Tab-separated table of C-alpha atoms (C1' of nucleotides) in Angstrom:
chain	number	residue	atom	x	y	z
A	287	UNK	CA	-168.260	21.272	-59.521
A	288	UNK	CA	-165.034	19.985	-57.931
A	289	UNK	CA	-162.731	21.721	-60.495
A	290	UNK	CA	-163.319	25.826	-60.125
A	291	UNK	CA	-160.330	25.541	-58.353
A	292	UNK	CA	-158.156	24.438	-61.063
A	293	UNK	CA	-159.652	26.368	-63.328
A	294	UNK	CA	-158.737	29.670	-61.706
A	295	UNK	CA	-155.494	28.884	-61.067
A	296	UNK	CA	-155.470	28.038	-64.768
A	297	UNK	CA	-156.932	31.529	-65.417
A	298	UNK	CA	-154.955	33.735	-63.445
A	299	UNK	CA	-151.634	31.984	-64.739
A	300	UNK	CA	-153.057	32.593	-68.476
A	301	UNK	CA	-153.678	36.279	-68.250
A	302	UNK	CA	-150.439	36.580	-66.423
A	303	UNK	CA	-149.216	35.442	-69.715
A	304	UNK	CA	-151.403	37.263	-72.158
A	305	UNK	CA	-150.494	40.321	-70.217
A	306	UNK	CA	-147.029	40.050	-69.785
A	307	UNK	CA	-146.863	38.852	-73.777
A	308	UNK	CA	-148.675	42.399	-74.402
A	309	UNK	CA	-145.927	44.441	-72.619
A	310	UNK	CA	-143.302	42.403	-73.859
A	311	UNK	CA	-144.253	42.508	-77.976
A	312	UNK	CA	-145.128	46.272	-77.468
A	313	UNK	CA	-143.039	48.333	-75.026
A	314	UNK	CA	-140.217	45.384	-74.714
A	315	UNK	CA	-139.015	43.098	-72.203
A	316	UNK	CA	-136.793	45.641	-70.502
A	317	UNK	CA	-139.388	48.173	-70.253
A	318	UNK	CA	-141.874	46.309	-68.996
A	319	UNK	CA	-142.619	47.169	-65.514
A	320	UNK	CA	-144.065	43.961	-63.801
A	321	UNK	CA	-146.375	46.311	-61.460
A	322	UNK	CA	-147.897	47.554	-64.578
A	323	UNK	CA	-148.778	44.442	-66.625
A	324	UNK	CA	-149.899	42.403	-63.447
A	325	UNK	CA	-151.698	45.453	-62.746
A	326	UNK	CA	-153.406	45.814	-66.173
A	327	UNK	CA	-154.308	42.024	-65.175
A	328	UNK	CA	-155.698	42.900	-62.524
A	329	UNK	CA	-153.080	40.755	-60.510
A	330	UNK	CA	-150.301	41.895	-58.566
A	331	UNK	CA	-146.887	40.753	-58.967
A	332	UNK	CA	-147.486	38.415	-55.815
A	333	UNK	CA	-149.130	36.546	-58.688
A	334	UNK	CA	-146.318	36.555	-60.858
A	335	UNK	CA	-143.568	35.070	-58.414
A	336	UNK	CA	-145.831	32.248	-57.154
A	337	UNK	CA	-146.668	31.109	-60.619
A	338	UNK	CA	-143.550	31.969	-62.438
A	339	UNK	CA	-140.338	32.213	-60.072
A	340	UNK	CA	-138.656	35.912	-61.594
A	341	UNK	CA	-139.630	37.823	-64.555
A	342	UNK	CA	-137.339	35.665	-66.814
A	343	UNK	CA	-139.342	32.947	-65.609
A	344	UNK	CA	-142.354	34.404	-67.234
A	345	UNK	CA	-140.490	35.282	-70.333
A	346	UNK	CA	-139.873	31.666	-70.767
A	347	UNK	CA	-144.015	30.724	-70.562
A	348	UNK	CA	-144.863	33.315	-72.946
A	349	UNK	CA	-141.997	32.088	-75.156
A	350	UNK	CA	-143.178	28.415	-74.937
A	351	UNK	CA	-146.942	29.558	-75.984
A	352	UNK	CA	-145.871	31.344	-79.375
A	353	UNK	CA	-143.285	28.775	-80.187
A	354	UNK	CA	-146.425	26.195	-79.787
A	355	UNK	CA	-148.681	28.604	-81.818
A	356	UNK	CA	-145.058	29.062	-84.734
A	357	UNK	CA	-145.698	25.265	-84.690
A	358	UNK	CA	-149.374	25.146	-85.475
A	359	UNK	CA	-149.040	27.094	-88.455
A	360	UNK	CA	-145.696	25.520	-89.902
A	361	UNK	CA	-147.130	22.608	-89.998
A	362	UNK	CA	-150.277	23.260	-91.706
A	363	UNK	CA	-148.637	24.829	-94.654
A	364	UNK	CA	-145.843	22.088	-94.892
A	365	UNK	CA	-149.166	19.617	-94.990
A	366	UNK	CA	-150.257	21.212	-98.237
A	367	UNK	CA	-147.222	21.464	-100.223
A	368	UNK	CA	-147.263	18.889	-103.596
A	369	UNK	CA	-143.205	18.072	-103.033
A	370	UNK	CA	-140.936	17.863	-100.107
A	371	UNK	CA	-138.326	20.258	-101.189
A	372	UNK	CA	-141.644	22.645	-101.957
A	373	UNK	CA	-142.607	21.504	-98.504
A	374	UNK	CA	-139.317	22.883	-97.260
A	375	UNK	CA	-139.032	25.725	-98.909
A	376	UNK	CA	-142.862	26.754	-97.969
A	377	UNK	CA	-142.108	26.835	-94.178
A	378	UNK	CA	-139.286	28.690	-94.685
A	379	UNK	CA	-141.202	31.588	-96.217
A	380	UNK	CA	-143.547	30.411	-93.023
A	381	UNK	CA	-141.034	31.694	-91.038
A	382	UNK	CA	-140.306	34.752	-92.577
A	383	UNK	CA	-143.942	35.723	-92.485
A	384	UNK	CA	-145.138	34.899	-88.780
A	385	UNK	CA	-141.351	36.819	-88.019
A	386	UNK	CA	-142.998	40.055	-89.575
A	387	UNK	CA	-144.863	40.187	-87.042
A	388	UNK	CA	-143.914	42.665	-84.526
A	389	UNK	CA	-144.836	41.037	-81.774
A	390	UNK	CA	-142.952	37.542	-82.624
A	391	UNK	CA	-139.948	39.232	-83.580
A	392	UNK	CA	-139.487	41.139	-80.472
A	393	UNK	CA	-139.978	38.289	-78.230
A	394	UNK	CA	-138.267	35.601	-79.931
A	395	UNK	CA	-136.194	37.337	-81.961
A	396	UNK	CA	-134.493	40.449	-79.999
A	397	UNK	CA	-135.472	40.083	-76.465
A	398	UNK	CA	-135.751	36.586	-75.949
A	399	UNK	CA	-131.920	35.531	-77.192
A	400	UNK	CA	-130.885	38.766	-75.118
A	401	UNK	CA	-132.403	37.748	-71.521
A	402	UNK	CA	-132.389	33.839	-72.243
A	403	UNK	CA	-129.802	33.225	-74.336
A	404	UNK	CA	-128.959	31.239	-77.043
A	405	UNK	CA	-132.139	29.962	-78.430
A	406	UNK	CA	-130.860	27.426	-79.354
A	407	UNK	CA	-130.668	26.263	-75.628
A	408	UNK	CA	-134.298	26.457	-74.830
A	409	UNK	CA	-135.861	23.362	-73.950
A	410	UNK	CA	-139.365	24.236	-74.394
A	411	UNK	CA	-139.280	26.461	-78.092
A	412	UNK	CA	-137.313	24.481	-80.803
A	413	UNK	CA	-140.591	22.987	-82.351
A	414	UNK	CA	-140.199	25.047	-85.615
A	415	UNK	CA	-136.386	24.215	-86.072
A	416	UNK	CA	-137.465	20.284	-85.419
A	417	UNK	CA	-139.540	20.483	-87.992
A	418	UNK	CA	-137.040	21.611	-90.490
A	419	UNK	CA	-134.270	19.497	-89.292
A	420	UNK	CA	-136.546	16.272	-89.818
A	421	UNK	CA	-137.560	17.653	-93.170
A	422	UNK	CA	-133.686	18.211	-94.388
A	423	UNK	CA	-132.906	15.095	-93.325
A	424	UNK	CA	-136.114	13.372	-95.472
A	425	UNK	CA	-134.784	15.006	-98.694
A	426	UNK	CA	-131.131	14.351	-98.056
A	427	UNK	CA	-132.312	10.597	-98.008
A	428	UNK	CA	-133.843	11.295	-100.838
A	429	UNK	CA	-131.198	12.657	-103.026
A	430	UNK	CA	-132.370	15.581	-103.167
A	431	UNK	CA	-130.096	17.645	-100.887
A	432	UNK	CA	-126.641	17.509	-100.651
A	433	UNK	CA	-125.500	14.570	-98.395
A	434	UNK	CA	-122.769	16.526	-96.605
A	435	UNK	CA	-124.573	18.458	-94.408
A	436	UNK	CA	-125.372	18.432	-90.854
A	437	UNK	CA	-129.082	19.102	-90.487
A	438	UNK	CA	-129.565	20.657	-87.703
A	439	UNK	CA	-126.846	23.018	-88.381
A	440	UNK	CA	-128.569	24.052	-91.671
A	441	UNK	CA	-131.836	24.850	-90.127
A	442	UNK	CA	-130.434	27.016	-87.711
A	443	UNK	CA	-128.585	28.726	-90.277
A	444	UNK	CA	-131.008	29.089	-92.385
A	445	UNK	CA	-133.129	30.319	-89.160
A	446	UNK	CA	-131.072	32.768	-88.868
A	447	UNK	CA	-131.266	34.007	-92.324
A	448	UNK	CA	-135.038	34.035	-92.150
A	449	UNK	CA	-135.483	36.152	-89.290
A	450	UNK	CA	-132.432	38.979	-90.883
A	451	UNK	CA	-134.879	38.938	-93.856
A	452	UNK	CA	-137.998	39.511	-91.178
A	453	UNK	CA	-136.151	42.141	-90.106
A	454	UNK	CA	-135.272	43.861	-92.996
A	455	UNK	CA	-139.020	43.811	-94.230
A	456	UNK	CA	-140.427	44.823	-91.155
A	457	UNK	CA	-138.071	48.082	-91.465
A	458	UNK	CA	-138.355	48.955	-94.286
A	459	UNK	CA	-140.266	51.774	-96.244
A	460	UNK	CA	-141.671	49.454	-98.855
A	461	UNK	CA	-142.354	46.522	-97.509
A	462	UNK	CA	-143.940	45.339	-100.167
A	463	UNK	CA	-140.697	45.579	-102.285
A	464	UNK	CA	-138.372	44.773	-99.828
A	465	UNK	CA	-140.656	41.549	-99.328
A	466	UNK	CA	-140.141	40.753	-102.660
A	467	UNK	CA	-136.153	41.132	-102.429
A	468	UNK	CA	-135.285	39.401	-99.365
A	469	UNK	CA	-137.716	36.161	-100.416
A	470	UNK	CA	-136.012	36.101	-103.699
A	471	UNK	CA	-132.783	36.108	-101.947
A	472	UNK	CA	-133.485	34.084	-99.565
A	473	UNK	CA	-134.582	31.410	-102.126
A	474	UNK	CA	-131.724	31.868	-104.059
A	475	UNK	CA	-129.194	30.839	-101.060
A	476	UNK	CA	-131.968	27.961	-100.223
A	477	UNK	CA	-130.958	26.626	-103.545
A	478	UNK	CA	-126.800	26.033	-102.517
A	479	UNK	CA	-128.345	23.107	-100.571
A	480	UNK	CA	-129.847	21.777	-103.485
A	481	UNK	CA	-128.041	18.683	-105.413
A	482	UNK	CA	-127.154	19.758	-108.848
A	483	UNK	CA	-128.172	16.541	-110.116
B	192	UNK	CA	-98.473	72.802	-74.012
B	193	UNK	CA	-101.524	73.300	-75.431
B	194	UNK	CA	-103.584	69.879	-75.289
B	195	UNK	CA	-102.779	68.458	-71.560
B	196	UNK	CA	-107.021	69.536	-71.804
B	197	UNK	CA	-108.146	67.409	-74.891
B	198	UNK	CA	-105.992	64.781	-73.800
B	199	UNK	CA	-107.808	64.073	-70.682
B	200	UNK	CA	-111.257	64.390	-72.141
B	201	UNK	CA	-110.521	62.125	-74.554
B	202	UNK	CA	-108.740	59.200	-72.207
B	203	UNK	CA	-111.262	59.577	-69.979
B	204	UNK	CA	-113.926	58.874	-72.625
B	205	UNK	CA	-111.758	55.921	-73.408
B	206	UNK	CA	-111.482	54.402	-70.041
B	207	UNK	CA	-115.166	54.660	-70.344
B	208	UNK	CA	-115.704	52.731	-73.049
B	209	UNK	CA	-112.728	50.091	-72.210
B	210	UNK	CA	-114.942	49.695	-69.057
B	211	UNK	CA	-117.763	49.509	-70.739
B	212	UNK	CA	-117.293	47.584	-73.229
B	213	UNK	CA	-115.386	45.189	-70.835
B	214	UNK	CA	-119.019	44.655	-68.393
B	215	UNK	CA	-120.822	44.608	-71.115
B	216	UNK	CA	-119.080	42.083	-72.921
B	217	UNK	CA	-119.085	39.819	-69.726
B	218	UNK	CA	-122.026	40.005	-67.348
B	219	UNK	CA	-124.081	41.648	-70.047
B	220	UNK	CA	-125.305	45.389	-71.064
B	221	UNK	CA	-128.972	44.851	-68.621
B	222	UNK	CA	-126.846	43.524	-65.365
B	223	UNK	CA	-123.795	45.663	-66.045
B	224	UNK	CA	-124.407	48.704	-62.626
B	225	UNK	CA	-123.306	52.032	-64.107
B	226	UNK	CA	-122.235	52.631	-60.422
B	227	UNK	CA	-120.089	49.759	-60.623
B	228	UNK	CA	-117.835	50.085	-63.848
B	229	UNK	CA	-117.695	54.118	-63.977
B	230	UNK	CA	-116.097	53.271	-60.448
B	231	UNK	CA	-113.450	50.632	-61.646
B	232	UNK	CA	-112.758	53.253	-64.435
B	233	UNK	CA	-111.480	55.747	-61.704
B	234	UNK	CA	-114.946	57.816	-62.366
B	235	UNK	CA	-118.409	57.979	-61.466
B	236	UNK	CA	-121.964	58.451	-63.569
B	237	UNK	CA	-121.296	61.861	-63.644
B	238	UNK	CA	-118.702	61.590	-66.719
B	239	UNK	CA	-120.490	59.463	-68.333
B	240	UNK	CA	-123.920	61.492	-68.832
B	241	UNK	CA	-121.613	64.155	-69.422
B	242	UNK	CA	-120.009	62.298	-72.499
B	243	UNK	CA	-123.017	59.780	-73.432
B	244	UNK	CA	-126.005	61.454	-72.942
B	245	UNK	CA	-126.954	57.768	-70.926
B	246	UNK	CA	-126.649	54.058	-70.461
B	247	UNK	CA	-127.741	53.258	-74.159
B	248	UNK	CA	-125.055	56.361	-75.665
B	249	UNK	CA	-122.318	54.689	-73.849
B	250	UNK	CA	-123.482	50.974	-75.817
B	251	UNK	CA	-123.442	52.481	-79.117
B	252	UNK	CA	-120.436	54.454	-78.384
B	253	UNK	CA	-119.050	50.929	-77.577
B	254	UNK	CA	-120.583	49.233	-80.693
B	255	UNK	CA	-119.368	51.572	-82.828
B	256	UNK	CA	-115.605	51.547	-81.702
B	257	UNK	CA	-116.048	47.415	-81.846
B	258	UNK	CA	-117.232	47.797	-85.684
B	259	UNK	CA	-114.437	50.033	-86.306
B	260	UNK	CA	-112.200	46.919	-85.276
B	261	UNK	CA	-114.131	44.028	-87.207
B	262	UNK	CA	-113.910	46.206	-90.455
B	263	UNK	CA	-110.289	46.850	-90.071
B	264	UNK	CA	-109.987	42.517	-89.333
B	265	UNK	CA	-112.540	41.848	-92.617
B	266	UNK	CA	-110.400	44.497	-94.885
B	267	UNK	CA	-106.749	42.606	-93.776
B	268	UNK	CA	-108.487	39.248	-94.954
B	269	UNK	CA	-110.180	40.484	-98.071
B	270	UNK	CA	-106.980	41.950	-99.164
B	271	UNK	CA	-104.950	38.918	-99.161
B	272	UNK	CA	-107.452	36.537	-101.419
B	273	UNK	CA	-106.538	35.237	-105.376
B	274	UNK	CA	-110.028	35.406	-106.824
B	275	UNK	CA	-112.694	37.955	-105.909
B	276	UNK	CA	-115.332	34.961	-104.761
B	277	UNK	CA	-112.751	33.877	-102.474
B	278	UNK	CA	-112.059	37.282	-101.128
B	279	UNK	CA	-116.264	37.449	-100.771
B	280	UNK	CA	-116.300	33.554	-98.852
B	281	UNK	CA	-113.181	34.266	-96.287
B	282	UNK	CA	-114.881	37.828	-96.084
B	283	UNK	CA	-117.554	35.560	-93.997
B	284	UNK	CA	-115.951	33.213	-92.612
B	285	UNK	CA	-113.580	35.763	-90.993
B	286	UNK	CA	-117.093	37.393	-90.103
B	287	UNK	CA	-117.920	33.604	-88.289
B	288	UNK	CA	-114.344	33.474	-86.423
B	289	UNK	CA	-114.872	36.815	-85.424
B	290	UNK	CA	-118.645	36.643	-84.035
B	291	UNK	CA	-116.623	33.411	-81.653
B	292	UNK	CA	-115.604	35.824	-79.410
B	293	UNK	CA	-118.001	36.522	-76.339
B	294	UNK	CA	-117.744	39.743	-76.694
B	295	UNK	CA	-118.613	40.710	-80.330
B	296	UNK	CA	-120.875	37.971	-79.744
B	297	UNK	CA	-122.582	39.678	-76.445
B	298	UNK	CA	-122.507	43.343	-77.689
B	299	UNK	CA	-123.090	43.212	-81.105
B	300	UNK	CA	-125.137	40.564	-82.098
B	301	UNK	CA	-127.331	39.726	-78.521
B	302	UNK	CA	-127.653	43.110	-76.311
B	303	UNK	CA	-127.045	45.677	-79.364
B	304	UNK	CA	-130.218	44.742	-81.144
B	305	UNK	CA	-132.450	44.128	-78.097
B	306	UNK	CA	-131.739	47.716	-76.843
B	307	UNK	CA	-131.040	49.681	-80.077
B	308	UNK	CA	-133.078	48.015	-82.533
B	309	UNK	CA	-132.279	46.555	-85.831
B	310	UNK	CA	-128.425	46.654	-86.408
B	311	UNK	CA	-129.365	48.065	-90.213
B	312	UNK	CA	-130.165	51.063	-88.820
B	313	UNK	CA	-127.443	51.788	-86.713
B	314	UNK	CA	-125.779	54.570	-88.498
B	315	UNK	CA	-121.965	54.270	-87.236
B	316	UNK	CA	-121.686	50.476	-87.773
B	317	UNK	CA	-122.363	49.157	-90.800
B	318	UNK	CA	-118.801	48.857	-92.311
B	319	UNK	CA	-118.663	44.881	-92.356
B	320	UNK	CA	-122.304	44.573	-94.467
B	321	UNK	CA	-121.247	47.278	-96.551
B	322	UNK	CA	-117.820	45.748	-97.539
B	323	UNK	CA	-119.613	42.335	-97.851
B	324	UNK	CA	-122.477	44.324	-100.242
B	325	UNK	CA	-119.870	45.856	-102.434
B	326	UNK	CA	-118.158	42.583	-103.193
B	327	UNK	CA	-121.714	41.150	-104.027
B	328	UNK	CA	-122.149	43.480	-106.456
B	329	UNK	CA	-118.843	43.564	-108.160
B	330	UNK	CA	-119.565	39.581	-108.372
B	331	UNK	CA	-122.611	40.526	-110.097
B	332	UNK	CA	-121.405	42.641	-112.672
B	333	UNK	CA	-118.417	39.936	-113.185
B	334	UNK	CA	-121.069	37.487	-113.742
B	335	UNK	CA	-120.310	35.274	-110.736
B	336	UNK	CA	-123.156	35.989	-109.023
B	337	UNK	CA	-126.751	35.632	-109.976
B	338	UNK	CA	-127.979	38.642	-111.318
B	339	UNK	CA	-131.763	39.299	-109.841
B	340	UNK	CA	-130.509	39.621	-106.450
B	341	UNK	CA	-130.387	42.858	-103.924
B	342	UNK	CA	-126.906	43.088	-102.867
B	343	UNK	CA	-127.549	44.244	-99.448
B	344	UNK	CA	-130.576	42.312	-98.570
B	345	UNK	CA	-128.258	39.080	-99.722
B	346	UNK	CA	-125.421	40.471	-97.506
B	347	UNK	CA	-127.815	41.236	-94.692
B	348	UNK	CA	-129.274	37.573	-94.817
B	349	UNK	CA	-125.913	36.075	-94.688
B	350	UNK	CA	-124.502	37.840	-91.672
B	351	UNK	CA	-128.090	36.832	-90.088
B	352	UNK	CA	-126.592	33.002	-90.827
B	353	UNK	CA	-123.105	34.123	-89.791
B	354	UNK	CA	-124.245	34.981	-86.435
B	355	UNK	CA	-126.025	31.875	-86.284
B	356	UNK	CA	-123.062	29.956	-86.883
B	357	UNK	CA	-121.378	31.385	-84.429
B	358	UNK	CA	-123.200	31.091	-81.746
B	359	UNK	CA	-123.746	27.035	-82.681
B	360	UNK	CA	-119.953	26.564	-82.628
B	361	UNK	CA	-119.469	28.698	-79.354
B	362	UNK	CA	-122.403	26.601	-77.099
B	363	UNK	CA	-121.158	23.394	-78.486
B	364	UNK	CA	-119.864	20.521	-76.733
B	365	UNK	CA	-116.944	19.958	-79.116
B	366	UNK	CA	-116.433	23.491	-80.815
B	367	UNK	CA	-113.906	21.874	-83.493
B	368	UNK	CA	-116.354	19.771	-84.499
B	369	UNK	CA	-119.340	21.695	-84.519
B	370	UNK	CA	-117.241	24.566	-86.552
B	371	UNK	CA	-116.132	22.378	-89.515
B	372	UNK	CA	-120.010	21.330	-89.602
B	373	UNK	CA	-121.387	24.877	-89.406
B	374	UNK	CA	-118.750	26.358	-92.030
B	375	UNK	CA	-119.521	23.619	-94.366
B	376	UNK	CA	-123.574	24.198	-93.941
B	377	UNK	CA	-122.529	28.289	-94.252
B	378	UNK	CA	-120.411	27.616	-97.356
B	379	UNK	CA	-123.208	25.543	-98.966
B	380	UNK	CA	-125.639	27.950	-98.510
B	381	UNK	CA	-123.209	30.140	-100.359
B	382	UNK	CA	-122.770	28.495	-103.381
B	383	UNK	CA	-126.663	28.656	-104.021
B	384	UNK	CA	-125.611	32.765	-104.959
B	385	UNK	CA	-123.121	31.373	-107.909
B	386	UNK	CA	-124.496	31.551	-111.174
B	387	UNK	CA	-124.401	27.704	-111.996
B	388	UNK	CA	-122.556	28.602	-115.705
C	142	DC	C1'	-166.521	20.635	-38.971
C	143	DA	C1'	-161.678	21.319	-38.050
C	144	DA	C1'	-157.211	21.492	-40.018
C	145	DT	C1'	-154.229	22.470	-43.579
C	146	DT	C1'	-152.795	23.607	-47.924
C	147	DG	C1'	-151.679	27.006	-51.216
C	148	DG	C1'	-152.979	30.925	-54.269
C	149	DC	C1'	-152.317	35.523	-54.129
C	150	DA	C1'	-151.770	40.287	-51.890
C	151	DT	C1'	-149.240	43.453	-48.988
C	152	DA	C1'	-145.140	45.400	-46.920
C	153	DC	C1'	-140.436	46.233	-46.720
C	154	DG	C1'	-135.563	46.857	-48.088
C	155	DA	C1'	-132.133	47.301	-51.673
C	156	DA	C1'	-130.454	48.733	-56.035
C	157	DG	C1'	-130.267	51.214	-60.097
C	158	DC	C1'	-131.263	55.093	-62.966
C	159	DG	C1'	-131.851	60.123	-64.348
C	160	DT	C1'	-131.676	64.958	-63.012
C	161	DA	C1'	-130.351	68.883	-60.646
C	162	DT	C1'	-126.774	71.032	-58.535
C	163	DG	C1'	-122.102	71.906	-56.920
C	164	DT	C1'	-116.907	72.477	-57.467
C	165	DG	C1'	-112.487	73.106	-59.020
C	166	DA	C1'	-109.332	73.519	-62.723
C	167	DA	C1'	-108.229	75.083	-67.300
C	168	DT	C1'	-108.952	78.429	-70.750
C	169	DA	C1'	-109.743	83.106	-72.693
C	170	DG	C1'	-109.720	88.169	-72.555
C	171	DG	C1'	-107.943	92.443	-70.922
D	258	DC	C1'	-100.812	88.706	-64.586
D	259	DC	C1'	-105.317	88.689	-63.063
D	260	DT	C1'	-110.108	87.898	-63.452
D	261	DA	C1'	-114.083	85.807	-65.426
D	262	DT	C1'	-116.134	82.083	-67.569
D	263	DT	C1'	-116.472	77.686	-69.297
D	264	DC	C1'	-116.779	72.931	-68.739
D	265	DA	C1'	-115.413	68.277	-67.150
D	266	DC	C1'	-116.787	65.666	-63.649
D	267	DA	C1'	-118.564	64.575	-58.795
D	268	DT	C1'	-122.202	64.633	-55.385
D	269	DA	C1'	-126.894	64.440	-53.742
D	270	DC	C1'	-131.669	63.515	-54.201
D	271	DG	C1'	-136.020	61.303	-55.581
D	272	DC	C1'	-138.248	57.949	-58.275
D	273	DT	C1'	-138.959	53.519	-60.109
D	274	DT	C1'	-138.294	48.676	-60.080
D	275	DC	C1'	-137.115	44.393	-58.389
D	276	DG	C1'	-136.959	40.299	-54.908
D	277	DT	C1'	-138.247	38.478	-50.426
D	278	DA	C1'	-140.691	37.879	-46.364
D	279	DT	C1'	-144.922	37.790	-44.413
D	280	DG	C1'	-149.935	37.635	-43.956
D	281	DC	C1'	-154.685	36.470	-45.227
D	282	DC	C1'	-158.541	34.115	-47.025
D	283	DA	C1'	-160.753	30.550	-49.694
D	284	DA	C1'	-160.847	25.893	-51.014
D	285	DT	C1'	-159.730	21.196	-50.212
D	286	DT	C1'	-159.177	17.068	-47.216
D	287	DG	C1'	-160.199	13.850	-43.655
DNA sequence: CAATTGGCATACGAAGCGTATGTGAATAGG
DNA sequence: CCTATTCACATACGCTTCGTATGCCAATTG
């Protein structure tokens, strides 16, 4: 028993995190009074300073956790795909899907980039574009995408793309339909970085 | 001498928004003090809950007189192009130079959707996706464009890349550099809409 | 067992925002 | 020309929120 210690701290700093990821994918960042989600914690925002520095501080923690969770679940799809451009394509529609979610897009999406900035600037939440940029560059080795092309440029373009079509989904009044459009589109500009062998 | 009245009213709704749009563009639409830029305006909050209703009136006042100005900038380009698929391509690149500037950047693609939601539902700025949409479709029905495609969820997903573009060339190191790479990923991604005839 | 670390709460001051109210000038009606 | 009313805008107030400074208590260390 020489680890209770740790273990609390560990605790307190995760519901911290599970709170303030509530308030943030529901009400907002901006809205999100700090007395109210340490509060709902059962913390106080004493808590929140010692752990975390400033509110942004904590933004960037519950960023880091879904960008590691976005990473789980990329990967598992892109391990059962038959081909690597199917590979590819698969965690882009990845993407699109965890993005629907309300809480995701908020977060990383609308608030993060807003408070944080450029995303593509944070150090601890690129896992998901990594993965994309090392699978690009696979299948331009492999002749199968165009060789002129900067990888990591593509991905983030593409990125950006994915989450517009998110969006549009999420907003719309049939989402079912509007899924259907924006993958097919989305597909369809996928295929300019295809060589037209 | 029957205006001296309107007059006023009106320039003083337009120093608010030159302020406005000027803090927001710089420090950003959260740290901007309503305090502080009514004052260098020559007013106080006062006028501007008389005008704007609040803080988030005054932004979309602001957005929609910035819109105004990227639609005029879009139309002057697409005018002066020899084929309609060129028009359509420096369409978005002018869209990329244009979303280079830190404070189309700031307002319209960072703080304007993290405080008023998705920017396809803003009702008084949509003139750049709906130019870009009508050209889509025209390429369509010219048989330039792949048919099975929604013109607006297309346009919507390339403006999502746009941004992204833009924002890669502005953070980078060597913005030349990074710009020919992100305009060549952008125009790639383009060419997978062309019908491969 | 004493000393010290450090995790977290409490207390305080400073902004910032929204609303309610006040004021003076321009308009409209007689 | 004079009065009444509107309305653009300023002022004043209270509330909420944030950041910092301080204090306390439990757990670790020697």
């Amino acid at each position: 028993m020489h680890r209770p210690r740790k273990e609390m701290i560990a605790e307190t700093r995760a519901k911290l995190i599970a709170a303030a990821r509530h308030a943030f994918g529901t009400i907002g960042y901006a809205e999100a009074s700090m007395d109210d989600f340490t509060a709902s914690a059962g913390l106080t925002r004493g808590a929140l300073y010692h752990h975390f520095g400033d509110k942004k501080g904590l933004l960037q923690a519950v960023i880091a956790e879904i960008d590691g969770e976005m990473a789980v679940r990329v990967n598992e799809v892109a391990s059962r795909a038959p081909t690597r451009w199917q590979c590819f394509v698969d965690e882009c529609t990845t993407y699109i899907e965890m993005a629907l979610e309300p809480e995701i897009q908020r977060i990383m999406f609308r608030d993060g980039p807003a408070v944080l900035g450029d995303p593509a600037q944070w150090q601890n939440a690129n896992a998901c574009v990594a993965s994309m940029t090392g699978h690009l560059t696979a299948l331009q080795e492999e002749g199968i995408v165009v060789r002129d092309l900067d990888p990591e440029t593509a991905a983030r373009l593409i990125n950006g793309a994915s989450s517009q079509a998110s969006q549009r989904i999420a907003n719309s009044k049939d989402p079912e339909a509007t899924s259907k459009k924006a993958i097919a589109a989305f597909k369809q500009l996928l295929e300019g970085l295809r060589k037209k062998s």
